[in-house]
């Protein structure tokens, strides 16, 4: 049943492939890849839909329109990028590897917490409804803390809770009271959901615009690959479950150490190119990163972009 519903939802999404007007391309991505003409058409469409006439606008908007006209007159060639270009970077590939690894571990270790939550076969699917509720709670927790404490600090805290819960369950599940096992299982599930969601948010802010979609897809794919370990807990016998728990608990400790190598993306402008993403420095953990102004609409990497802004400055 669930497989049929997933296939139906995927089929409905594929129907929108032939309706680009409903889901237009991102103007920021078009500008970053050297396609100002398409970006201009989409921006003008947005302006007219909002009741704004691009020809009779403010001085700032007129300068933006002039800049777009200059870029379109040059007929630049589109510069498409591939996620494989990460191998030529010095820092971005490491950040991608850490976030993908964290997403993989958080998705795979849920099987251990679900098994500790319900040691025998459940008569109803309440553990999975509980996991869905904890995912909503993790989202609310991120909304309250990610901007206040920073992405890296919250990811480090969530991974630490994940490691402690998994290690305590691994070492003393047979000796702890049932309420403590239940508490650690719920806490571990909540932490794993938080790490998974925050890894996706983090990757969207660390990957440059030219490959942001592909990079985010890699991190999400790693999380789904980790979740493939969850059905192993329903197999008869479960002889290899203890080894599976040990493996993921050990990797979670390694992920905790790797998170310290990530930069803090809170308050920073989104990188446009691979070169800008490679310059994301790793700020001190407790000090964070100073907030910067929002990213200008036209990336400076395009030919002619920013000349008008420089003249006004």
PDB file of C-alpha atoms in Angstrom:
ATOM      1  CA  UNK A   1       0.000   0.000   0.000  1.00  0.00           C
ATOM      2  CA  UNK A   2       2.704   2.457   1.029  1.00  0.00           C
ATOM      3  CA  UNK A   3       4.720   1.557  -2.074  1.00  0.00           C
ATOM      4  CA  UNK A   4       1.703   2.304  -4.262  1.00  0.00           C
ATOM      5  CA  UNK A   5       1.161   5.680  -2.585  1.00  0.00           C
ATOM      6  CA  UNK A   6       4.835   6.579  -3.044  1.00  0.00           C
ATOM      7  CA  UNK A   7       4.692   5.636  -6.722  1.00  0.00           C
ATOM      8  CA  UNK A   8       1.525   7.726  -7.167  1.00  0.00           C
ATOM      9  CA  UNK A   9       3.124  10.765  -5.510  1.00  0.00           C
ATOM     10  CA  UNK A  10       6.227  10.405  -7.697  1.00  0.00           C
ATOM     11  CA  UNK A  11       4.069  10.144 -10.807  1.00  0.00           C
ATOM     12  CA  UNK A  12       2.203  13.325  -9.905  1.00  0.00           C
ATOM     13  CA  UNK A  13       5.487  15.176  -9.440  1.00  0.00           C
ATOM     14  CA  UNK A  14       6.691  14.006 -12.860  1.00  0.00           C
ATOM     15  CA  UNK A  15       3.601  15.560 -14.434  1.00  0.00           C
ATOM     16  CA  UNK A  16       4.903  19.011 -13.475  1.00  0.00           C
ATOM     17  CA  UNK A  17       8.007  18.428 -15.627  1.00  0.00           C
ATOM     18  CA  UNK A  18       6.103  19.706 -18.645  1.00  0.00           C
ATOM     19  CA  UNK A  19       4.796  22.827 -16.874  1.00  0.00           C
ATOM     20  CA  UNK A  20       7.843  25.069 -16.297  1.00  0.00           C
ATOM     21  CA  UNK A  21       5.576  28.106 -15.846  1.00  0.00           C
ATOM     22  CA  UNK A  22       4.292  26.653 -12.574  1.00  0.00           C
ATOM     23  CA  UNK A  23       7.805  25.986 -11.242  1.00  0.00           C
ATOM     24  CA  UNK A  24      10.201  28.405 -12.993  1.00  0.00           C
ATOM     25  CA  UNK A  25      13.943  28.057 -12.732  1.00  0.00           C
ATOM     26  CA  UNK A  26      15.760  29.948  -9.993  1.00  0.00           C
ATOM     27  CA  UNK A  27      17.008  33.328 -11.294  1.00  0.00           C
ATOM     28  CA  UNK A  28      19.945  33.129  -8.881  1.00  0.00           C
ATOM     29  CA  UNK A  29      21.057  29.829 -10.411  1.00  0.00           C
ATOM     30  CA  UNK A  30      20.545  31.173 -13.947  1.00  0.00           C
ATOM     31  CA  UNK A  31      22.724  34.199 -13.215  1.00  0.00           C
ATOM     32  CA  UNK A  32      25.411  32.085 -11.562  1.00  0.00           C
ATOM     33  CA  UNK A  33      25.569  29.787 -14.609  1.00  0.00           C
ATOM     34  CA  UNK A  34      25.702  32.622 -17.152  1.00  0.00           C
ATOM     35  CA  UNK A  35      22.099  32.675 -18.382  1.00  0.00           C
ATOM     36  CA  UNK A  36      21.018  36.301 -17.743  1.00  0.00           C
ATOM     37  CA  UNK A  37      18.433  36.373 -20.559  1.00  0.00           C
ATOM     38  CA  UNK A  38      16.362  33.583 -18.981  1.00  0.00           C
ATOM     39  CA  UNK A  39      16.809  35.154 -15.552  1.00  0.00           C
ATOM     40  CA  UNK A  40      15.572  38.491 -16.894  1.00  0.00           C
ATOM     41  CA  UNK A  41      12.428  36.922 -18.346  1.00  0.00           C
ATOM     42  CA  UNK A  42      11.608  35.167 -15.082  1.00  0.00           C
ATOM     43  CA  UNK A  43      12.286  38.263 -12.961  1.00  0.00           C
ATOM     44  CA  UNK A  44      10.129  40.378 -15.249  1.00  0.00           C
ATOM     45  CA  UNK A  45       7.379  37.752 -15.005  1.00  0.00           C
ATOM     46  CA  UNK A  46       7.559  37.909 -11.211  1.00  0.00           C
ATOM     47  CA  UNK A  47       7.467  41.721 -11.300  1.00  0.00           C
ATOM     48  CA  UNK A  48       4.388  41.867 -13.531  1.00  0.00           C
ATOM     49  CA  UNK A  49       2.641  39.200 -11.446  1.00  0.00           C
ATOM     50  CA  UNK A  50       3.255  41.390  -8.389  1.00  0.00           C
ATOM     51  CA  UNK A  51       1.822  44.456 -10.123  1.00  0.00           C
ATOM     52  CA  UNK A  52       5.183  46.186 -10.638  1.00  0.00           C
ATOM     53  CA  UNK A  53       6.122  47.754 -13.947  1.00  0.00           C
ATOM     54  CA  UNK A  54       9.862  47.132 -14.556  1.00  0.00           C
ATOM     55  CA  UNK A  55      10.032  50.131 -16.886  1.00  0.00           C
ATOM     56  CA  UNK A  56       8.622  52.598 -14.316  1.00  0.00           C
ATOM     57  CA  UNK A  57      10.416  51.627 -11.123  1.00  0.00           C
ATOM     58  CA  UNK A  58      12.715  53.127  -8.510  1.00  0.00           C
ATOM     59  CA  UNK A  59      16.285  54.155  -9.191  1.00  0.00           C
ATOM     60  CA  UNK A  60      17.677  51.009  -7.564  1.00  0.00           C
ATOM     61  CA  UNK A  61      15.403  48.765  -9.624  1.00  0.00           C
ATOM     62  CA  UNK A  62      16.276  50.710 -12.781  1.00  0.00           C
ATOM     63  CA  UNK A  63      19.990  50.141 -12.151  1.00  0.00           C
ATOM     64  CA  UNK A  64      19.289  46.424 -11.757  1.00  0.00           C
ATOM     65  CA  UNK A  65      17.369  46.398 -15.037  1.00  0.00           C
ATOM     66  CA  UNK A  66      20.246  48.225 -16.747  1.00  0.00           C
ATOM     67  CA  UNK A  67      22.732  45.690 -15.371  1.00  0.00           C
ATOM     68  CA  UNK A  68      20.635  42.812 -16.706  1.00  0.00           C
ATOM     69  CA  UNK A  69      20.402  44.476 -20.110  1.00  0.00           C
ATOM     70  CA  UNK A  70      24.189  44.816 -20.227  1.00  0.00           C
ATOM     71  CA  UNK A  71      24.631  41.144 -19.364  1.00  0.00           C
ATOM     72  CA  UNK A  72      22.088  40.035 -21.946  1.00  0.00           C
ATOM     73  CA  UNK A  73      23.743  42.150 -24.660  1.00  0.00           C
ATOM     74  CA  UNK A  74      27.005  40.280 -24.232  1.00  0.00           C
ATOM     75  CA  UNK A  75      25.409  36.921 -25.167  1.00  0.00           C
ATOM     76  CA  UNK A  76      27.383  34.936 -22.565  1.00  0.00           C
ATOM     77  CA  UNK A  77      27.660  31.206 -23.002  1.00  0.00           C
ATOM     78  CA  UNK A  78      25.980  29.117 -20.283  1.00  0.00           C
ATOM     79  CA  UNK A  79      28.442  27.475 -17.919  1.00  0.00           C
ATOM     80  CA  UNK A  80      26.859  24.338 -16.526  1.00  0.00           C
ATOM     81  CA  UNK A  81      28.552  22.634 -13.598  1.00  0.00           C
ATOM     82  CA  UNK A  82      28.596  19.073 -12.335  1.00  0.00           C
ATOM     83  CA  UNK A  83      28.806  17.774  -8.798  1.00  0.00           C
ATOM     84  CA  UNK A  84      31.915  15.895  -9.900  1.00  0.00           C
ATOM     85  CA  UNK A  85      33.757  19.228  -9.854  1.00  0.00           C
ATOM     86  CA  UNK A  86      33.892  18.874  -6.073  1.00  0.00           C
ATOM     87  CA  UNK A  87      37.036  16.783  -6.539  1.00  0.00           C
ATOM     88  CA  UNK A  88      38.868  19.946  -7.640  1.00  0.00           C
ATOM     89  CA  UNK A  89      38.004  21.817  -4.438  1.00  0.00           C
ATOM     90  CA  UNK A  90      40.005  21.904  -1.220  1.00  0.00           C
ATOM     91  CA  UNK A  91      37.328  22.459   1.440  1.00  0.00           C
ATOM     92  CA  UNK A  92      33.904  21.950  -0.147  1.00  0.00           C
ATOM     93  CA  UNK A  93      34.414  18.256  -0.839  1.00  0.00           C
ATOM     94  CA  UNK A  94      35.324  17.697   2.815  1.00  0.00           C
ATOM     95  CA  UNK A  95      32.202  19.522   4.000  1.00  0.00           C
ATOM     96  CA  UNK A  96      30.078  17.485   1.598  1.00  0.00           C
ATOM     97  CA  UNK A  97      31.633  14.243   2.833  1.00  0.00           C
ATOM     98  CA  UNK A  98      31.023  15.132   6.501  1.00  0.00           C
ATOM     99  CA  UNK A  99      27.402  16.138   5.963  1.00  0.00           C
ATOM    100  CA  UNK A 100      26.703  13.072   3.848  1.00  0.00           C
ATOM    101  CA  UNK A 101      28.304  10.850   6.467  1.00  0.00           C
ATOM    102  CA  UNK A 102      26.254  12.468   9.254  1.00  0.00           C
ATOM    103  CA  UNK A 103      23.063  12.005   7.247  1.00  0.00           C
ATOM    104  CA  UNK A 104      23.953   8.362   6.567  1.00  0.00           C
ATOM    105  CA  UNK A 105      24.600   7.583  10.242  1.00  0.00           C
ATOM    106  CA  UNK A 106      21.500   9.393  11.497  1.00  0.00           C
ATOM    107  CA  UNK A 107      19.354   7.463   9.052  1.00  0.00           C
ATOM    108  CA  UNK A 108      20.881   4.082   9.801  1.00  0.00           C
ATOM    109  CA  UNK A 109      21.041   4.279  13.584  1.00  0.00           C
ATOM    110  CA  UNK A 110      17.276   4.746  13.848  1.00  0.00           C
ATOM    111  CA  UNK A 111      16.956   0.987  13.480  1.00  0.00           C
ATOM    112  CA  UNK A 112      18.805   0.547  16.777  1.00  0.00           C
ATOM    113  CA  UNK A 113      16.528   2.944  18.627  1.00  0.00           C
ATOM    114  CA  UNK A 114      13.374   1.449  17.116  1.00  0.00           C
ATOM    115  CA  UNK A 115      14.552  -2.020  18.144  1.00  0.00           C
ATOM    116  CA  UNK A 116      15.205  -0.840  21.714  1.00  0.00           C
ATOM    117  CA  UNK A 117      11.834   0.885  21.755  1.00  0.00           C
ATOM    118  CA  UNK A 118       9.953  -2.265  20.765  1.00  0.00           C
ATOM    119  CA  UNK A 119      12.089  -5.408  21.334  1.00  0.00           C
ATOM    120  CA  UNK A 120       9.380  -7.743  20.024  1.00  0.00           C
ATOM    121  CA  UNK A 121       7.153  -7.465  16.981  1.00  0.00           C
ATOM    122  CA  UNK A 122       4.622  -4.658  17.664  1.00  0.00           C
ATOM    123  CA  UNK A 123       0.925  -5.396  17.364  1.00  0.00           C
ATOM    124  CA  UNK A 124       0.385  -1.942  15.896  1.00  0.00           C
ATOM    125  CA  UNK A 125       2.512   0.632  14.106  1.00  0.00           C
ATOM    126  CA  UNK A 126       2.713   3.048  17.023  1.00  0.00           C
ATOM    127  CA  UNK A 127       6.565   3.138  17.054  1.00  0.00           C
ATOM    128  CA  UNK A 128       6.518   4.494  13.506  1.00  0.00           C
ATOM    129  CA  UNK A 129       3.870   7.072  14.386  1.00  0.00           C
ATOM    130  CA  UNK A 130       6.078   8.034  17.321  1.00  0.00           C
ATOM    131  CA  UNK A 131       9.035   8.418  14.965  1.00  0.00           C
ATOM    132  CA  UNK A 132       6.941  10.691  12.720  1.00  0.00           C
ATOM    133  CA  UNK A 133       5.934  12.776  15.738  1.00  0.00           C
ATOM    134  CA  UNK A 134       9.552  13.074  16.826  1.00  0.00           C
ATOM    135  CA  UNK A 135      10.472  14.255  13.339  1.00  0.00           C
ATOM    136  CA  UNK A 136       7.967  17.093  13.728  1.00  0.00           C
ATOM    137  CA  UNK A 137       9.398  17.851  17.183  1.00  0.00           C
ATOM    138  CA  UNK A 138      12.922  17.928  15.709  1.00  0.00           C
ATOM    139  CA  UNK A 139      11.782  20.450  13.098  1.00  0.00           C
ATOM    140  CA  UNK A 140      10.305  22.692  15.796  1.00  0.00           C
ATOM    141  CA  UNK A 141      13.531  22.380  17.804  1.00  0.00           C
ATOM    142  CA  UNK A 142      15.555  23.502  14.784  1.00  0.00           C
ATOM    143  CA  UNK A 143      13.257  26.459  14.174  1.00  0.00           C
ATOM    144  CA  UNK A 144      13.883  27.609  17.745  1.00  0.00           C
ATOM    145  CA  UNK A 145      17.636  26.986  17.980  1.00  0.00           C
ATOM    146  CA  UNK A 146      19.317  26.914  14.540  1.00  0.00           C
ATOM    147  CA  UNK A 147      19.318  30.703  14.130  1.00  0.00           C
ATOM    148  CA  UNK A 148      19.959  31.369  17.809  1.00  0.00           C
ATOM    149  CA  UNK A 149      22.863  28.998  18.457  1.00  0.00           C
ATOM    150  CA  UNK A 150      24.160  28.378  14.955  1.00  0.00           C
ATOM    151  CA  UNK A 151      24.007  25.378  12.648  1.00  0.00           C
ATOM    152  CA  UNK A 152      27.269  23.769  13.680  1.00  0.00           C
ATOM    153  CA  UNK A 153      26.612  24.088  17.421  1.00  0.00           C
ATOM    154  CA  UNK A 154      23.161  22.498  17.144  1.00  0.00           C
ATOM    155  CA  UNK A 155      24.502  19.749  14.884  1.00  0.00           C
ATOM    156  CA  UNK A 156      27.313  19.066  17.349  1.00  0.00           C
ATOM    157  CA  UNK A 157      24.885  18.968  20.288  1.00  0.00           C
ATOM    158  CA  UNK A 158      22.462  16.657  18.467  1.00  0.00           C
ATOM    159  CA  UNK A 159      25.260  14.308  17.410  1.00  0.00           C
ATOM    160  CA  UNK A 160      26.578  14.248  20.983  1.00  0.00           C
ATOM    161  CA  UNK A 161      23.138  13.268  22.310  1.00  0.00           C
ATOM    162  CA  UNK A 162      22.908  10.656  19.559  1.00  0.00           C
ATOM    163  CA  UNK A 163      26.267   9.157  20.569  1.00  0.00           C
ATOM    164  CA  UNK A 164      25.473   9.126  24.290  1.00  0.00           C
ATOM    165  CA  UNK A 165      22.057   7.502  23.791  1.00  0.00           C
ATOM    166  CA  UNK A 166      23.430   4.829  21.472  1.00  0.00           C
ATOM    167  CA  UNK A 167      26.415   4.052  23.700  1.00  0.00           C
ATOM    168  CA  UNK A 168      24.279   3.754  26.847  1.00  0.00           C
ATOM    169  CA  UNK A 169      21.816   1.470  25.105  1.00  0.00           C
ATOM    170  CA  UNK A 170      24.659  -0.590  23.706  1.00  0.00           C
ATOM    171  CA  UNK A 171      26.425  -0.986  27.046  1.00  0.00           C
ATOM    172  CA  UNK A 172      23.575  -1.318  29.530  1.00  0.00           C
ATOM    173  CA  UNK A 173      20.293  -2.109  27.799  1.00  0.00           C
ATOM    174  CA  UNK A 174      20.061  -5.379  29.756  1.00  0.00           C
ATOM    175  CA  UNK A 175      20.701  -3.707  33.120  1.00  0.00           C
ATOM    176  CA  UNK A 176      18.781  -0.443  32.792  1.00  0.00           C
ATOM    177  CA  UNK A 177      15.151  -0.179  33.909  1.00  0.00           C
ATOM    178  CA  UNK A 178      12.519  -0.240  31.182  1.00  0.00           C
ATOM    179  CA  UNK A 179      11.633   3.437  31.600  1.00  0.00           C
ATOM    180  CA  UNK A 180      15.269   4.411  31.101  1.00  0.00           C
ATOM    181  CA  UNK A 181      15.521   2.297  27.945  1.00  0.00           C
ATOM    182  CA  UNK A 182      12.340   3.937  26.655  1.00  0.00           C
ATOM    183  CA  UNK A 183      13.676   7.421  27.478  1.00  0.00           C
ATOM    184  CA  UNK A 184      17.035   6.796  25.759  1.00  0.00           C
ATOM    185  CA  UNK A 185      15.316   5.326  22.700  1.00  0.00           C
ATOM    186  CA  UNK A 186      12.998   8.317  22.318  1.00  0.00           C
ATOM    187  CA  UNK A 187      15.873  10.741  22.935  1.00  0.00           C
ATOM    188  CA  UNK A 188      18.043   8.949  20.387  1.00  0.00           C
ATOM    189  CA  UNK A 189      15.274   8.997  17.782  1.00  0.00           C
ATOM    190  CA  UNK A 190      14.756  12.719  18.356  1.00  0.00           C
ATOM    191  CA  UNK A 191      18.491  13.397  18.029  1.00  0.00           C
ATOM    192  CA  UNK A 192      18.769  11.306  14.846  1.00  0.00           C
ATOM    193  CA  UNK A 193      15.865  13.186  13.265  1.00  0.00           C
ATOM    194  CA  UNK A 194      17.489  16.493  14.213  1.00  0.00           C
ATOM    195  CA  UNK A 195      20.852  15.491  12.730  1.00  0.00           C
ATOM    196  CA  UNK A 196      19.197  14.339   9.520  1.00  0.00           C
ATOM    197  CA  UNK A 197      17.165  17.530   9.051  1.00  0.00           C
ATOM    198  CA  UNK A 198      20.032  19.837  10.013  1.00  0.00           C
ATOM    199  CA  UNK A 199      22.463  18.063   7.663  1.00  0.00           C
ATOM    200  CA  UNK A 200      20.119  18.902   4.783  1.00  0.00           C
ATOM    201  CA  UNK A 201      19.779  22.531   5.894  1.00  0.00           C
ATOM    202  CA  UNK A 202      23.529  22.826   6.409  1.00  0.00           C
ATOM    203  CA  UNK A 203      24.307  21.411   2.960  1.00  0.00           C
ATOM    204  CA  UNK A 204      21.921  23.881   1.293  1.00  0.00           C
ATOM    205  CA  UNK A 205      23.941  26.739   2.838  1.00  0.00           C
ATOM    206  CA  UNK A 206      27.421  25.329   2.235  1.00  0.00           C
ATOM    207  CA  UNK A 207      27.129  24.103  -1.355  1.00  0.00           C
ATOM    208  CA  UNK A 208      27.496  26.851  -3.984  1.00  0.00           C
ATOM    209  CA  UNK A 209      24.563  27.924  -6.115  1.00  0.00           C
ATOM    210  CA  UNK A 210      25.899  26.272  -9.262  1.00  0.00           C
ATOM    211  CA  UNK A 211      25.641  22.750  -7.721  1.00  0.00           C
ATOM    212  CA  UNK A 212      23.418  23.344  -4.691  1.00  0.00           C
ATOM    213  CA  UNK A 213      20.614  21.098  -5.922  1.00  0.00           C
ATOM    214  CA  UNK A 214      22.950  18.224  -6.782  1.00  0.00           C
ATOM    215  CA  UNK A 215      24.836  18.535  -3.488  1.00  0.00           C
ATOM    216  CA  UNK A 216      21.637  18.577  -1.463  1.00  0.00           C
ATOM    217  CA  UNK A 217      20.478  15.506  -3.375  1.00  0.00           C
ATOM    218  CA  UNK A 218      23.669  13.664  -2.436  1.00  0.00           C
ATOM    219  CA  UNK A 219      23.189  14.392   1.271  1.00  0.00           C
ATOM    220  CA  UNK A 220      19.530  13.377   1.173  1.00  0.00           C
ATOM    221  CA  UNK A 221      20.434  10.239  -0.763  1.00  0.00           C
ATOM    222  CA  UNK A 222      22.975   9.290   1.891  1.00  0.00           C
ATOM    223  CA  UNK A 223      20.265   9.602   4.534  1.00  0.00           C
ATOM    224  CA  UNK A 224      17.885   7.368   2.582  1.00  0.00           C
ATOM    225  CA  UNK A 225      20.705   4.869   2.097  1.00  0.00           C
ATOM    226  CA  UNK A 226      21.183   4.749   5.859  1.00  0.00           C
ATOM    227  CA  UNK A 227      17.466   4.191   6.384  1.00  0.00           C
ATOM    228  CA  UNK A 228      17.773   1.018   4.341  1.00  0.00           C
ATOM    229  CA  UNK A 229      19.130  -0.592   7.538  1.00  0.00           C
ATOM    230  CA  UNK A 230      15.793  -0.110   9.325  1.00  0.00           C
ATOM    231  CA  UNK A 231      14.005  -3.090   7.663  1.00  0.00           C
ATOM    232  CA  UNK A 232      16.821  -5.380   8.840  1.00  0.00           C
ATOM    233  CA  UNK A 233      15.370  -5.192  12.346  1.00  0.00           C
ATOM    234  CA  UNK A 234      12.200  -6.948  11.168  1.00  0.00           C
ATOM    235  CA  UNK A 235      14.032  -9.968   9.789  1.00  0.00           C
ATOM    236  CA  UNK A 236      13.551 -13.247  11.627  1.00  0.00           C
ATOM    237  CA  UNK A 237      16.321 -14.165  13.993  1.00  0.00           C
ATOM    238  CA  UNK A 238      18.018 -10.742  14.021  1.00  0.00           C
ATOM    239  CA  UNK A 239      21.364 -12.442  14.553  1.00  0.00           C
ATOM    240  CA  UNK A 240      23.346  -9.545  13.126  1.00  0.00           C
ATOM    241  CA  UNK A 241      21.523  -6.748  14.917  1.00  0.00           C
ATOM    242  CA  UNK A 242      24.077  -6.374  17.724  1.00  0.00           C
ATOM    243  CA  UNK A 243      26.890  -5.985  15.193  1.00  0.00           C
ATOM    244  CA  UNK A 244      24.792  -3.458  13.297  1.00  0.00           C
ATOM    245  CA  UNK A 245      24.265  -1.445  16.495  1.00  0.00           C
ATOM    246  CA  UNK A 246      27.984  -1.509  17.327  1.00  0.00           C
ATOM    247  CA  UNK A 247      28.874  -0.404  13.804  1.00  0.00           C
ATOM    248  CA  UNK A 248      26.535   2.586  13.712  1.00  0.00           C
ATOM    249  CA  UNK A 249      27.349   3.624  17.296  1.00  0.00           C
ATOM    250  CA  UNK A 250      31.061   3.673  16.440  1.00  0.00           C
ATOM    251  CA  UNK A 251      30.475   5.653  13.257  1.00  0.00           C
ATOM    252  CA  UNK A 252      28.318   8.118  15.195  1.00  0.00           C
ATOM    253  CA  UNK A 253      31.300   8.858  17.438  1.00  0.00           C
ATOM    254  CA  UNK A 254      33.427   9.451  14.332  1.00  0.00           C
ATOM    255  CA  UNK A 255      30.743  11.774  12.917  1.00  0.00           C
ATOM    256  CA  UNK A 256      30.853  13.765  16.164  1.00  0.00           C
ATOM    257  CA  UNK A 257      34.540  14.470  15.654  1.00  0.00           C
ATOM    258  CA  UNK A 258      34.049  15.344  11.987  1.00  0.00           C
ATOM    259  CA  UNK A 259      31.387  17.966  12.753  1.00  0.00           C
ATOM    260  CA  UNK A 260      34.088  20.081  14.419  1.00  0.00           C
ATOM    261  CA  UNK A 261      35.678  20.573  10.974  1.00  0.00           C
ATOM    262  CA  UNK A 262      32.580  22.215   9.486  1.00  0.00           C
ATOM    263  CA  UNK A 263      32.302  26.004   9.073  1.00  0.00           C
ATOM    264  CA  UNK A 264      29.458  27.981  10.585  1.00  0.00           C
ATOM    265  CA  UNK A 265      26.995  29.130   7.908  1.00  0.00           C
ATOM    266  CA  UNK A 266      24.683  31.232  10.061  1.00  0.00           C
ATOM    267  CA  UNK A 267      24.642  34.853   8.943  1.00  0.00           C
ATOM    268  CA  UNK A 268      26.896  34.229   5.957  1.00  0.00           C
ATOM    269  CA  UNK A 269      26.013  34.968   2.361  1.00  0.00           C
ATOM    270  CA  UNK A 270      25.268  31.936   0.236  1.00  0.00           C
ATOM    271  CA  UNK A 271      28.264  31.013  -1.947  1.00  0.00           C
ATOM    272  CA  UNK A 272      27.667  31.388  -5.672  1.00  0.00           C
ATOM    273  CA  UNK A 273      30.685  29.589  -7.144  1.00  0.00           C
ATOM    274  CA  UNK A 274      32.916  26.726  -6.100  1.00  0.00           C
ATOM    275  CA  UNK A 275      35.679  29.225  -5.350  1.00  0.00           C
ATOM    276  CA  UNK A 276      33.452  31.129  -2.917  1.00  0.00           C
ATOM    277  CA  UNK A 277      32.380  27.892  -1.215  1.00  0.00           C
ATOM    278  CA  UNK A 278      36.021  26.939  -0.779  1.00  0.00           C
ATOM    279  CA  UNK A 279      36.618  30.162   1.159  1.00  0.00           C
ATOM    280  CA  UNK A 280      34.151  29.306   3.936  1.00  0.00           C
ATOM    281  CA  UNK A 281      36.438  29.462   6.940  1.00  0.00           C
ATOM    282  CA  UNK A 282      36.033  27.334  10.065  1.00  0.00           C
ATOM    283  CA  UNK A 283      35.282  29.887  12.752  1.00  0.00           C
ATOM    284  CA  UNK A 284      35.800  29.180  16.490  1.00  0.00           C
ATOM    285  CA  UNK A 285      33.041  27.049  17.961  1.00  0.00           C
ATOM    286  CA  UNK A 286      31.878  29.382  20.733  1.00  0.00           C
ATOM    287  CA  UNK A 287      32.327  32.689  18.938  1.00  0.00           C
ATOM    288  CA  UNK A 288      30.372  31.855  15.792  1.00  0.00           C
ATOM    289  CA  UNK A 289      30.491  33.951  12.643  1.00  0.00           C
ATOM    290  CA  UNK A 290      29.620  37.638  12.237  1.00  0.00           C
ATOM    291  CA  UNK A 291      26.456  38.326  10.305  1.00  0.00           C
ATOM    292  CA  UNK A 292      26.880  39.741   6.839  1.00  0.00           C
ATOM    293  CA  UNK A 293      24.608  41.577   4.457  1.00  0.00           C
ATOM    294  CA  UNK A 294      22.346  39.627   2.187  1.00  0.00           C
ATOM    295  CA  UNK A 295      23.875  38.394  -1.053  1.00  0.00           C
ATOM    296  CA  UNK A 296      23.371  40.800  -3.966  1.00  0.00           C
ATOM    297  CA  UNK A 297      21.157  39.508  -6.728  1.00  0.00           C
ATOM    298  CA  UNK A 298      23.813  39.665  -9.426  1.00  0.00           C
ATOM    299  CA  UNK A 299      26.886  37.501  -8.678  1.00  0.00           C
ATOM    300  CA  UNK A 300      30.178  39.231  -9.249  1.00  0.00           C
ATOM    301  CA  UNK A 301      31.519  36.232 -11.162  1.00  0.00           C
ATOM    302  CA  UNK A 302      29.426  37.140 -14.227  1.00  0.00           C
ATOM    303  CA  UNK A 303      31.012  39.372 -16.868  1.00  0.00           C
ATOM    304  CA  UNK A 304      30.008  42.958 -16.224  1.00  0.00           C
ATOM    305  CA  UNK A 305      28.088  42.213 -13.062  1.00  0.00           C
ATOM    306  CA  UNK A 306      28.531  44.616 -10.214  1.00  0.00           C
ATOM    307  CA  UNK A 307      29.902  47.478 -12.325  1.00  0.00           C
ATOM    308  CA  UNK A 308      26.856  49.611 -11.740  1.00  0.00           C
ATOM    309  CA  UNK A 309      26.940  48.874  -8.008  1.00  0.00           C
ATOM    310  CA  UNK A 310      30.625  49.757  -7.871  1.00  0.00           C
ATOM    311  CA  UNK A 311      29.991  53.074  -9.631  1.00  0.00           C
ATOM    312  CA  UNK A 312      27.208  53.924  -7.188  1.00  0.00           C
ATOM    313  CA  UNK A 313      29.482  53.042  -4.252  1.00  0.00           C
TER     314      UNK A 313
END
